[in-house]
Amino acid sequence: MNKTRDKNSNFCCRNFIGGEWQGGSSEILNVNPSDLSDIIGPVALADRAMVDEAVAAASHGAEVWATSTPQQRFDVLDGIGTEILSRREELGKLLSREEGKTLPEGIGEVTRAGNIFKFYAGEALRSEGGRLDSLRPGVEVDIRREPEGVIALITPWNFPIAIPAWKTAPALAYGNAVILKPSEIAPASANALAEIIARSGLPEGVFNLLHGRGDDVGAALVAHSGVNAVSFTGSQKIGRKIAAVCGREMKKVQLEMGGKNPLVVLDDADIDRAVSCAIDGAFFSAGQRCTASSRLIVTEGIYGKFVSATTEAMGKIRIGHALEAGTQIGPLSSQMQMDKFNGYLGRAREEGAKLAFGGPEPAISYKGYYVTPVLLTDTDNDSRINREEVFGPLASVIRVADYETALQTANDSLYGLCAGICTASLARAADFKNRVQAGMVMVNLPTAGVDYHVPFGGSKESSFGSREQGRPAIEFYTKLKTAYTAP
Ligand code: UN1
């Protein structure tokens, strides 16, 4: 271990390579976005030499872990899940403190992470292949799954423990070694997860953690010849770059990127239900979810009622410090997100959007990245505000004549992550589920907020590669081998 890198032990986040905790060659501060005077701690950033060290450690770890038994994998993952769940309040508080989502949302996310480890503990026991008779008499064919090897996991700040969990757990369950690089904006939750994993009984090198920026440590990992596969959640712009490198290097890649998710509200919808789906989907977690509803596509007969009921409900939303009881929406995660939000809002208004709700900064006694949720009307589905992901509490209401136009408008997007519909008609719901271009569809439910045991992902430019979560995660984390045996 490099001692000079390790001199500062007050870091909130350090690197974990080959079973040892290490400092870094530079540092940044992890700051609470609800209260900028609250410093969570310095983060030790890895350098390129540490990327090489981590890949070497993981290559060794991958060899060892590939031979582990399903029982060993179950025990490790189940133990990690148990510790996460037993510490959900404490870890939820840390998560909300560094990311800015409310405490109930933070605890909910930690619970999801714990459950994901429990789910994949079971999947480790159920990983199965197949057996067929050959076309040649007496010959048997079996089809097995093998781990991919060393997997780089690059994760965003908006689900700082759940996304690391839903990539790490299946990677380990199917016998791979992992190098996790969480976002440097909210790295303490992943660091806490790494501490739990470090005590779980995994052999050295099977799990490694590197802190750093995407364009530095992330890029070095993606390009590294010792990394066999890359799973990334983040922006479309970065996803495209990663896909290009992985294509060139012929590495397996899985990308979860943005959304511009439509929520269709039809004339026959239950108005209270539609408004609560819109409020939850568009504004909770401060709209910082790739599954957020940012286009509310509403048919004429209910349009006026929907806009007035939604703005009335928005007036009652409590914005505040993420850790204060009663807060429903916390701050944005960073100055960068705040600038992006204000930039999109300003441009939309210049282009003629009307502000049905929002505008002034909320009066909060802490200095943090607070904004008021925004509802826009009179925008066109072609305008920039309805094409690009804002990643903040901002939604447009798009007025349409009828269901067919609503469906066409919903589909008129380069993205296709999640789509929702509020209607009392089973026939319309069935038609929407068939014809909407999205990887996930919600009927009378918010577009955001998914279960952990079923596949997650989108169509069109929202996702690339095989699905995450649920049983189909096995496709990305394993490769097939077909073996023929003659008597
Ligand atoms: C959810 O809506 O419950 O980055 C999950 C994101 C998504 C996760 C959304 N990958 O926002």
Short mmCIF file of C-alpha atoms and ligand atoms in Angstrom, two decimals:
data_model
loop_
_atom_site.label_atom_id
_atom_site.label_comp_id
_atom_site.label_asym_id
_atom_site.label_seq_id
_atom_site.Cartn_x
_atom_site.Cartn_y
_atom_site.Cartn_z
CA MET A 1 0.00 0.00 0.00
CA ASN A 2 1.21 3.49 -0.83
CA LYS A 3 1.68 5.22 2.54
CA THR A 4 1.86 8.78 1.20
CA ARG A 5 -1.55 8.38 -0.32
CA ASP A 6 -2.90 7.19 3.00
CA LYS A 7 -1.82 9.90 5.41
CA ASN A 8 -5.17 11.61 5.85
CA SER A 9 -7.57 9.40 7.74
CA ASN A 10 -10.40 11.95 8.15
CA PHE A 11 -11.63 11.26 4.63
CA CYS A 12 -15.31 10.35 4.28
CA CYS A 13 -14.44 8.39 1.19
CA ARG A 14 -11.34 6.40 0.31
CA ASN A 15 -10.44 3.89 -2.33
CA PHE A 16 -10.61 0.15 -1.76
CA ILE A 17 -8.20 -1.87 -3.87
CA GLY A 18 -7.25 -5.53 -3.46
CA GLY A 19 -8.65 -5.65 0.08
CA GLU A 20 -6.93 -2.45 1.31
CA TRP A 21 -8.22 1.04 1.93
CA GLN A 22 -6.12 3.72 0.25
CA GLY A 23 -6.04 7.49 0.04
CA GLY A 24 -5.71 9.24 -3.30
CA SER A 25 -3.57 11.72 -5.15
CA SER A 26 -6.05 14.62 -4.92
CA GLU A 27 -9.22 15.39 -3.01
CA ILE A 28 -12.57 17.15 -3.22
CA LEU A 29 -15.14 17.94 -0.55
CA ASN A 30 -18.46 16.18 -0.19
CA VAL A 31 -20.92 18.93 0.81
CA ASN A 32 -24.54 18.72 1.99
CA PRO A 33 -26.70 20.37 -0.72
CA SER A 34 -29.35 21.23 1.93
CA ASP A 35 -26.80 23.24 3.95
CA LEU A 36 -23.57 24.22 2.27
CA SER A 37 -21.90 24.86 5.65
CA ASP A 38 -22.21 21.16 6.48
CA ILE A 39 -19.17 19.33 5.11
CA ILE A 40 -19.52 15.56 5.06
CA GLY A 41 -15.79 15.18 4.47
CA PRO A 42 -12.97 15.09 1.97
CA VAL A 43 -13.06 12.47 -0.76
CA ALA A 44 -9.74 10.85 -1.76
CA LEU A 45 -9.66 10.74 -5.56
CA ALA A 46 -7.83 7.91 -7.28
CA ASP A 47 -5.38 8.49 -10.12
CA ARG A 48 -4.63 6.50 -13.26
CA ALA A 49 -1.96 4.39 -11.51
CA MET A 50 -4.61 3.31 -9.03
CA VAL A 51 -6.90 2.33 -11.91
CA ASP A 52 -4.14 -0.04 -13.06
CA GLU A 53 -3.75 -1.38 -9.51
CA ALA A 54 -7.49 -1.93 -9.16
CA VAL A 55 -7.71 -3.74 -12.50
CA ALA A 56 -4.80 -5.99 -11.55
CA ALA A 57 -6.43 -6.75 -8.18
CA ALA A 58 -9.79 -7.40 -9.84
CA SER A 59 -8.25 -9.72 -12.45
CA HIS A 60 -6.88 -11.85 -9.64
CA GLY A 61 -10.17 -11.58 -7.72
CA ALA A 62 -12.16 -12.64 -10.79
CA GLU A 63 -10.17 -15.86 -11.11
CA VAL A 64 -10.73 -16.76 -7.47
CA TRP A 65 -14.41 -15.80 -7.33
CA ALA A 66 -15.27 -17.59 -10.58
CA THR A 67 -14.69 -20.88 -8.72
CA SER A 68 -16.82 -19.98 -5.67
CA THR A 69 -19.86 -22.10 -4.92
CA PRO A 70 -23.45 -20.86 -5.08
CA GLN A 71 -23.60 -21.25 -1.28
CA GLN A 72 -20.56 -18.97 -0.79
CA ARG A 73 -22.11 -16.37 -3.08
CA PHE A 74 -25.46 -16.63 -1.30
CA ASP A 75 -23.83 -16.22 2.12
CA VAL A 76 -21.83 -13.14 1.12
CA LEU A 77 -24.72 -11.36 -0.62
CA ASP A 78 -27.25 -12.28 2.05
CA GLY A 79 -24.90 -10.97 4.76
CA ILE A 80 -24.40 -7.68 2.91
CA GLY A 81 -28.19 -7.32 2.52
CA THR A 82 -28.75 -8.03 6.22
CA GLU A 83 -26.28 -5.36 7.34
CA ILE A 84 -27.66 -2.75 4.94
CA LEU A 85 -31.22 -3.38 6.14
CA SER A 86 -30.27 -3.32 9.81
CA ARG A 87 -28.58 0.09 9.33
CA ARG A 88 -31.22 1.59 7.03
CA GLU A 89 -31.96 4.64 9.26
CA GLU A 90 -28.31 5.61 9.67
CA LEU A 91 -27.42 4.97 6.01
CA GLY A 92 -30.62 6.68 4.86
CA LYS A 93 -29.60 9.76 6.83
CA LEU A 94 -26.14 9.79 5.26
CA LEU A 95 -27.69 9.39 1.81
CA SER A 96 -30.15 12.26 2.30
CA ARG A 97 -27.43 14.41 3.78
CA GLU A 98 -25.14 14.03 0.78
CA GLU A 99 -27.71 13.82 -2.04
CA GLY A 100 -30.59 16.01 -0.85
CA LYS A 101 -33.54 13.64 -1.22
CA THR A 102 -35.84 13.56 1.81
CA LEU A 103 -35.11 11.27 4.75
CA PRO A 104 -38.04 8.90 4.02
CA GLU A 105 -36.80 8.71 0.40
CA GLY A 106 -33.24 8.10 1.64
CA ILE A 107 -34.32 5.31 4.01
CA GLY A 108 -36.51 3.87 1.24
CA GLU A 109 -33.56 3.79 -1.13
CA VAL A 110 -31.30 2.07 1.41
CA THR A 111 -34.05 -0.51 2.00
CA ARG A 112 -34.20 -1.10 -1.74
CA ALA A 113 -30.42 -1.62 -1.81
CA GLY A 114 -30.60 -4.18 1.02
CA ASN A 115 -33.44 -6.04 -0.66
CA ILE A 116 -31.54 -6.12 -3.96
CA PHE A 117 -28.65 -7.95 -2.25
CA LYS A 118 -31.14 -10.42 -0.72
CA PHE A 119 -32.77 -10.96 -4.13
CA TYR A 120 -29.46 -11.69 -5.88
CA ALA A 121 -28.34 -13.89 -2.99
CA GLY A 122 -31.24 -16.15 -3.99
CA GLU A 123 -30.45 -15.77 -7.69
CA ALA A 124 -26.91 -17.06 -7.04
CA LEU A 125 -28.53 -20.36 -6.06
CA ARG A 126 -30.83 -20.36 -9.08
CA SER A 127 -28.33 -19.62 -11.84
CA GLU A 128 -29.11 -22.37 -14.32
CA GLY A 129 -28.07 -23.57 -17.76
CA GLY A 130 -29.64 -26.10 -20.12
CA ARG A 131 -29.15 -29.58 -21.55
CA LEU A 132 -30.22 -30.81 -24.97
CA ASP A 133 -29.69 -33.97 -26.99
CA SER A 134 -27.29 -33.38 -29.85
CA LEU A 135 -28.27 -33.96 -33.47
CA ARG A 136 -25.61 -36.70 -33.35
CA PRO A 137 -26.68 -39.92 -31.64
CA GLY A 138 -25.41 -40.35 -28.09
CA VAL A 139 -23.91 -36.88 -27.92
CA GLU A 140 -25.10 -34.48 -25.21
CA VAL A 141 -25.04 -30.72 -25.35
CA ASP A 142 -25.04 -28.55 -22.27
CA ILE A 143 -25.28 -24.81 -22.13
CA ARG A 144 -23.61 -23.10 -19.18
CA ARG A 145 -23.17 -19.62 -17.93
CA GLU A 146 -19.76 -18.27 -16.99
CA PRO A 147 -18.85 -14.95 -15.39
CA GLU A 148 -17.64 -12.18 -17.71
CA GLY A 149 -14.61 -11.44 -15.49
CA VAL A 150 -13.75 -7.87 -14.45
CA ILE A 151 -16.70 -5.49 -14.60
CA ALA A 152 -16.48 -1.70 -14.27
CA LEU A 153 -19.60 -0.14 -12.75
CA ILE A 154 -20.01 3.62 -13.23
CA THR A 155 -22.89 5.05 -11.24
CA PRO A 156 -24.62 8.44 -10.84
CA TRP A 157 -25.31 10.62 -7.79
CA ASN A 158 -29.11 10.49 -7.86
CA PHE A 159 -29.48 6.96 -6.45
CA PRO A 160 -26.14 6.82 -4.65
CA ILE A 161 -26.71 3.42 -3.00
CA ALA A 162 -29.48 1.70 -4.99
CA ILE A 163 -27.73 1.89 -8.36
CA PRO A 164 -24.35 0.69 -7.00
CA ALA A 165 -26.34 -2.13 -5.35
CA TRP A 166 -28.27 -3.16 -8.44
CA LYS A 167 -25.09 -3.42 -10.46
CA THR A 168 -22.76 -4.87 -7.78
CA ALA A 169 -25.14 -7.54 -6.44
CA PRO A 170 -25.76 -9.39 -9.75
CA ALA A 171 -22.09 -8.96 -10.75
CA LEU A 172 -21.01 -10.78 -7.58
CA ALA A 173 -23.88 -13.28 -7.63
CA TYR A 174 -22.77 -14.55 -11.04
CA GLY A 175 -19.08 -14.82 -10.12
CA ASN A 176 -17.50 -11.60 -11.43
CA ALA A 177 -15.05 -9.14 -9.88
CA VAL A 178 -16.11 -5.51 -9.65
CA ILE A 179 -14.54 -2.07 -9.82
CA LEU A 180 -17.18 0.43 -8.71
CA LYS A 181 -16.74 4.12 -9.54
CA PRO A 182 -19.54 6.11 -7.94
CA SER A 183 -20.24 9.75 -8.79
CA GLU A 184 -17.93 12.17 -7.01
CA ILE A 185 -21.00 14.36 -6.23
CA ALA A 186 -22.45 11.91 -3.67
CA PRO A 187 -19.84 9.20 -2.99
CA ALA A 188 -20.32 8.54 0.75
CA SER A 189 -23.25 6.14 0.35
CA ALA A 190 -21.27 3.96 -2.07
CA ASN A 191 -18.32 4.23 0.32
CA ALA A 192 -20.51 2.95 3.17
CA LEU A 193 -21.69 0.12 0.93
CA ALA A 194 -18.04 -0.69 0.14
CA GLU A 195 -17.24 -0.84 3.88
CA ILE A 196 -20.02 -3.38 4.34
CA ILE A 197 -18.85 -5.39 1.32
CA ALA A 198 -15.24 -5.24 2.60
CA ARG A 199 -16.32 -7.11 5.75
CA SER A 200 -18.50 -9.64 3.96
CA GLY A 201 -15.99 -12.42 3.51
CA LEU A 202 -15.28 -11.85 -0.18
CA PRO A 203 -11.74 -12.81 -1.25
CA GLU A 204 -9.37 -9.87 -1.83
CA GLY A 205 -9.73 -8.10 -5.15
CA VAL A 206 -13.27 -9.31 -5.90
CA PHE A 207 -14.73 -5.92 -5.00
CA ASN A 208 -12.84 -2.66 -5.53
CA LEU A 209 -13.91 0.96 -5.18
CA LEU A 210 -12.37 3.94 -6.92
CA HIS A 211 -13.42 7.54 -6.38
CA GLY A 212 -12.87 10.04 -9.14
CA ARG A 213 -14.32 12.00 -11.97
CA GLY A 214 -15.93 10.32 -14.93
CA ASP A 215 -13.66 11.97 -17.50
CA ASP A 216 -10.61 10.80 -15.56
CA VAL A 217 -11.02 7.56 -13.55
CA GLY A 218 -14.23 6.56 -15.39
CA ALA A 219 -12.68 7.03 -18.82
CA ALA A 220 -9.51 5.14 -17.79
CA LEU A 221 -11.59 2.20 -16.57
CA VAL A 222 -13.71 2.04 -19.73
CA ALA A 223 -10.62 2.06 -21.96
CA HIS A 224 -8.58 -0.38 -19.82
CA SER A 225 -7.77 -3.63 -21.60
CA GLY A 226 -8.19 -5.58 -18.33
CA VAL A 227 -11.85 -4.56 -17.97
CA ASN A 228 -14.16 -7.04 -19.69
CA ALA A 229 -17.50 -5.25 -19.42
CA VAL A 230 -18.91 -1.85 -18.44
CA SER A 231 -22.26 -1.03 -16.88
CA PHE A 232 -23.07 2.68 -16.79
CA THR A 233 -25.99 4.80 -15.59
CA GLY A 234 -25.83 8.49 -16.41
CA SER A 235 -26.30 10.96 -19.20
CA GLN A 236 -26.88 10.12 -22.83
CA LYS A 237 -23.89 12.22 -23.88
CA ILE A 238 -21.47 10.19 -21.75
CA GLY A 239 -23.27 6.93 -22.58
CA ARG A 240 -22.60 7.48 -26.28
CA LYS A 241 -18.88 8.05 -25.61
CA ILE A 242 -18.67 4.88 -23.51
CA ALA A 243 -20.50 2.85 -26.16
CA ALA A 244 -18.06 4.09 -28.81
CA VAL A 245 -15.02 3.03 -26.77
CA CYS A 246 -16.56 -0.33 -25.86
CA GLY A 247 -17.49 -0.93 -29.50
CA ARG A 248 -13.95 -0.24 -30.60
CA GLU A 249 -12.46 -2.44 -27.85
CA MET A 250 -15.20 -5.08 -28.29
CA LYS A 251 -16.29 -4.97 -24.66
CA LYS A 252 -19.72 -5.81 -23.43
CA VAL A 253 -21.59 -2.66 -22.43
CA GLN A 254 -24.86 -1.85 -20.71
CA LEU A 255 -26.11 1.74 -20.59
CA GLU A 256 -29.01 3.30 -18.70
CA MET A 257 -29.42 6.89 -19.73
CA GLY A 258 -32.06 9.54 -19.62
CA GLY A 259 -35.75 9.86 -20.17
CA LYS A 260 -38.28 12.46 -21.23
CA ASN A 261 -41.06 10.43 -19.78
CA PRO A 262 -44.67 11.14 -20.72
CA LEU A 263 -47.61 10.84 -18.34
CA VAL A 264 -50.82 10.79 -20.38
CA VAL A 265 -53.96 11.96 -18.59
CA LEU A 266 -57.23 11.14 -20.37
CA ASP A 267 -60.63 12.78 -19.87
CA ASP A 268 -61.93 9.77 -17.95
CA ALA A 269 -59.03 9.72 -15.43
CA ASP A 270 -59.68 9.97 -11.71
CA ILE A 271 -58.50 13.55 -11.21
CA ASP A 272 -57.06 13.06 -7.71
CA ARG A 273 -55.12 10.02 -8.82
CA ALA A 274 -53.82 11.81 -11.94
CA VAL A 275 -52.66 14.82 -9.93
CA SER A 276 -50.92 12.65 -7.34
CA CYS A 277 -49.18 10.62 -10.09
CA ALA A 278 -48.01 13.87 -11.70
CA ILE A 279 -46.79 15.43 -8.44
CA ASP A 280 -44.95 12.31 -7.36
CA GLY A 281 -43.51 11.50 -10.80
CA ALA A 282 -42.50 15.03 -11.75
CA PHE A 283 -41.39 16.60 -8.49
CA PHE A 284 -40.48 14.10 -5.77
CA SER A 285 -36.75 13.45 -5.34
CA ALA A 286 -36.63 17.00 -6.78
CA GLY A 287 -37.32 15.55 -10.23
CA GLN A 288 -33.81 14.08 -10.25
CA ARG A 289 -34.81 10.66 -11.54
CA CYS A 290 -34.39 9.35 -15.05
CA THR A 291 -37.92 7.99 -14.66
CA ALA A 292 -39.41 11.42 -13.77
CA SER A 293 -42.55 12.52 -15.65
CA SER A 294 -41.50 15.66 -17.45
CA ARG A 295 -44.19 15.72 -20.17
CA LEU A 296 -47.75 15.72 -18.83
CA ILE A 297 -49.88 15.07 -21.93
CA VAL A 298 -53.48 15.93 -21.12
CA THR A 299 -56.64 15.65 -23.24
CA GLU A 300 -58.88 18.67 -23.70
CA GLY A 301 -61.84 17.65 -21.54
CA ILE A 302 -59.80 17.43 -18.34
CA TYR A 303 -57.02 19.93 -19.18
CA GLY A 304 -58.35 22.97 -17.23
CA LYS A 305 -59.27 20.89 -14.20
CA PHE A 306 -55.89 19.10 -14.24
CA VAL A 307 -53.82 22.30 -14.45
CA SER A 308 -55.72 24.02 -11.64
CA ALA A 309 -55.71 20.96 -9.34
CA THR A 310 -52.00 20.36 -9.98
CA THR A 311 -50.96 23.96 -9.29
CA GLU A 312 -53.11 23.93 -6.14
CA ALA A 313 -51.34 20.76 -4.96
CA MET A 314 -47.94 22.26 -5.85
CA GLY A 315 -48.70 25.21 -3.57
CA LYS A 316 -48.90 22.78 -0.64
CA ILE A 317 -45.59 20.99 -1.28
CA ARG A 318 -43.11 21.62 1.54
CA ILE A 319 -39.65 22.42 0.23
CA GLY A 320 -36.81 22.33 2.74
CA HIS A 321 -33.77 20.73 4.31
CA ALA A 322 -33.75 17.05 3.33
CA LEU A 323 -33.34 15.88 6.93
CA GLU A 324 -36.13 17.98 8.44
CA ALA A 325 -39.36 16.19 9.26
CA GLY A 326 -42.18 17.14 6.91
CA THR A 327 -39.97 18.13 3.97
CA GLN A 328 -41.41 16.77 0.72
CA ILE A 329 -38.83 18.14 -1.70
CA GLY A 330 -35.21 18.77 -0.80
CA PRO A 331 -32.65 20.77 -2.76
CA LEU A 332 -31.02 19.94 -6.08
CA SER A 333 -27.78 18.04 -5.69
CA SER A 334 -25.27 20.64 -6.88
CA GLN A 335 -24.66 24.10 -8.28
CA MET A 336 -24.35 22.50 -11.71
CA GLN A 337 -27.89 21.08 -11.48
CA MET A 338 -29.21 24.41 -10.26
CA ASP A 339 -27.63 26.26 -13.20
CA LYS A 340 -29.00 23.69 -15.62
CA PHE A 341 -32.50 23.98 -14.14
CA ASN A 342 -32.48 27.79 -14.28
CA GLY A 343 -31.05 27.74 -17.80
CA TYR A 344 -33.81 25.47 -19.12
CA LEU A 345 -36.50 27.48 -17.34
CA GLY A 346 -35.22 30.79 -18.75
CA ARG A 347 -35.00 29.46 -22.31
CA ALA A 348 -38.47 27.86 -22.14
CA ARG A 349 -39.97 31.16 -21.04
CA GLU A 350 -38.17 33.04 -23.81
CA GLU A 351 -39.67 30.57 -26.26
CA GLY A 352 -43.17 31.41 -24.99
CA ALA A 353 -43.89 28.85 -22.26
CA LYS A 354 -46.29 30.13 -19.59
CA LEU A 355 -45.49 29.63 -15.94
CA ALA A 356 -48.54 27.96 -14.33
CA PHE A 357 -46.55 27.51 -11.10
CA GLY A 358 -43.05 28.26 -9.81
CA GLY A 359 -40.44 30.90 -10.43
CA PRO A 360 -39.07 32.57 -7.34
CA GLU A 361 -36.50 30.80 -5.18
CA PRO A 362 -38.12 29.40 -2.04
CA ALA A 363 -37.36 31.13 1.28
CA ILE A 364 -35.29 28.59 3.22
CA SER A 365 -33.15 29.43 6.23
CA TYR A 366 -30.21 27.34 4.98
CA LYS A 367 -27.91 28.16 2.10
CA GLY A 368 -28.42 25.29 -0.34
CA TYR A 369 -29.46 24.47 -3.89
CA TYR A 370 -33.17 25.14 -3.43
CA VAL A 371 -35.63 25.74 -6.26
CA THR A 372 -39.42 25.91 -6.45
CA PRO A 373 -41.04 23.21 -8.59
CA VAL A 374 -42.20 24.52 -11.95
CA LEU A 375 -45.24 23.70 -14.09
CA LEU A 376 -45.22 25.09 -17.62
CA THR A 377 -48.12 25.32 -20.07
CA ASP A 378 -48.35 26.39 -23.72
CA THR A 379 -45.26 24.53 -24.85
CA ASP A 380 -44.90 22.54 -28.00
CA ASN A 381 -43.71 18.92 -27.91
CA ASP A 382 -41.02 19.98 -30.43
CA SER A 383 -39.56 22.65 -28.17
CA ARG A 384 -36.25 22.06 -26.42
CA ILE A 385 -37.87 21.91 -22.98
CA ASN A 386 -39.86 18.86 -24.16
CA ARG A 387 -36.99 17.17 -26.00
CA GLU A 388 -34.11 17.34 -23.50
CA GLU A 389 -33.82 16.01 -19.97
CA VAL A 390 -33.77 18.77 -17.32
CA PHE A 391 -33.26 16.52 -14.28
CA GLY A 392 -35.03 18.87 -11.90
CA PRO A 393 -38.56 19.53 -10.61
CA LEU A 394 -39.95 20.91 -13.87
CA ALA A 395 -42.77 19.56 -16.03
CA SER A 396 -44.73 20.85 -19.04
CA VAL A 397 -48.42 20.25 -19.55
CA ILE A 398 -49.04 19.53 -23.23
CA ARG A 399 -52.66 19.90 -24.33
CA VAL A 400 -53.91 17.40 -26.92
CA ALA A 401 -57.27 16.74 -28.62
CA ASP A 402 -57.70 13.03 -27.97
CA TYR A 403 -56.13 9.70 -27.01
CA GLU A 404 -54.57 9.04 -30.43
CA THR A 405 -52.80 12.41 -30.41
CA ALA A 406 -51.71 11.80 -26.82
CA LEU A 407 -50.15 8.48 -27.81
CA GLN A 408 -48.41 10.00 -30.85
CA THR A 409 -47.07 12.85 -28.70
CA ALA A 410 -45.87 10.41 -26.04
CA ASN A 411 -44.00 8.44 -28.72
CA ASP A 412 -42.58 11.55 -30.38
CA SER A 413 -39.29 11.53 -28.43
CA LEU A 414 -35.82 10.13 -28.89
CA TYR A 415 -36.12 8.71 -25.39
CA GLY A 416 -38.24 5.72 -24.38
CA LEU A 417 -37.58 4.88 -20.74
CA CYS A 418 -40.94 4.93 -18.96
CA ALA A 419 -44.45 6.04 -19.97
CA GLY A 420 -47.56 6.41 -17.84
CA ILE A 421 -51.28 6.74 -18.45
CA CYS A 422 -54.12 7.74 -16.13
CA THR A 423 -57.45 6.43 -17.36
CA ALA A 424 -60.49 4.49 -16.16
CA SER A 425 -60.66 2.59 -19.46
CA LEU A 426 -59.19 -0.90 -19.51
CA ALA A 427 -59.29 -0.86 -23.32
CA ARG A 428 -57.26 2.36 -23.51
CA ALA A 429 -54.79 1.10 -20.89
CA ALA A 430 -54.35 -2.15 -22.85
CA ASP A 431 -53.84 -0.26 -26.12
CA PHE A 432 -51.33 2.10 -24.49
CA LYS A 433 -49.34 -0.81 -23.04
CA ASN A 434 -49.15 -2.29 -26.55
CA ARG A 435 -48.35 0.77 -28.59
CA VAL A 436 -46.31 3.10 -26.39
CA GLN A 437 -42.59 3.12 -27.19
CA ALA A 438 -41.04 2.67 -23.76
CA GLY A 439 -39.24 0.00 -21.78
CA MET A 440 -41.57 0.44 -18.81
CA VAL A 441 -45.27 1.36 -18.72
CA MET A 442 -47.31 2.49 -15.74
CA VAL A 443 -51.11 2.50 -15.64
CA ASN A 444 -52.60 4.81 -12.97
CA LEU A 445 -49.17 4.95 -11.28
CA PRO A 446 -46.34 7.49 -11.29
CA THR A 447 -43.66 6.90 -13.95
CA ALA A 448 -40.94 6.92 -11.26
CA GLY A 449 -40.60 4.37 -8.48
CA VAL A 450 -39.96 0.83 -9.66
CA ASP A 451 -39.79 -2.61 -8.05
CA TYR A 452 -36.39 -4.18 -7.53
CA HIS A 453 -37.20 -7.73 -8.65
CA VAL A 454 -38.26 -7.02 -12.26
CA PRO A 455 -36.32 -5.75 -15.29
CA PHE A 456 -35.55 -2.05 -15.54
CA GLY A 457 -34.68 -0.21 -18.72
CA GLY A 458 -35.87 1.66 -21.74
CA SER A 459 -36.18 1.56 -25.50
CA LYS A 460 -34.86 3.97 -28.14
CA GLU A 461 -32.04 6.18 -26.86
CA SER A 462 -32.77 5.65 -23.16
CA SER A 463 -30.94 2.34 -22.82
CA PHE A 464 -28.45 0.18 -24.64
CA GLY A 465 -27.52 -3.44 -24.05
CA SER A 466 -29.39 -6.01 -22.01
CA ARG A 467 -31.69 -5.18 -19.12
CA GLU A 468 -30.73 -4.42 -15.53
CA GLN A 469 -32.44 -5.82 -12.42
CA GLY A 470 -34.68 -8.81 -11.95
CA ARG A 471 -33.71 -12.17 -13.43
CA PRO A 472 -32.69 -10.79 -16.88
CA ALA A 473 -29.66 -9.11 -15.25
CA ILE A 474 -27.93 -12.47 -15.73
CA GLU A 475 -27.58 -11.73 -19.47
CA PHE A 476 -25.16 -8.89 -18.91
CA TYR A 477 -23.16 -10.44 -16.08
CA THR A 478 -22.55 -13.83 -17.70
CA LYS A 479 -21.53 -15.32 -21.04
CA LEU A 480 -22.68 -18.61 -22.50
CA LYS A 481 -20.63 -21.70 -23.22
CA THR A 482 -22.01 -24.63 -25.21
CA ALA A 483 -20.30 -27.95 -24.38
CA TYR A 484 -20.68 -31.17 -26.45
CA THR A 485 -19.89 -34.58 -24.95
CA ALA A 486 -19.67 -37.87 -26.83
CA PRO A 487 -20.02 -41.13 -24.83
C1 UN1 B 1 -36.95 4.71 -9.88
O1 UN1 B 1 -37.63 5.54 -10.48
O2 UN1 B 1 -37.41 4.08 -8.92
O3 UN1 B 1 -31.16 7.05 -12.57
C2 UN1 B 1 -35.57 4.35 -10.26
C3 UN1 B 1 -32.36 6.87 -12.40
C4 UN1 B 1 -32.90 5.50 -12.64
C5 UN1 B 1 -33.51 4.88 -11.46
C6 UN1 B 1 -34.93 5.25 -11.26
N1 UN1 B 1 -31.83 4.67 -13.16
O4 UN1 B 1 -33.07 7.78 -12.04
#
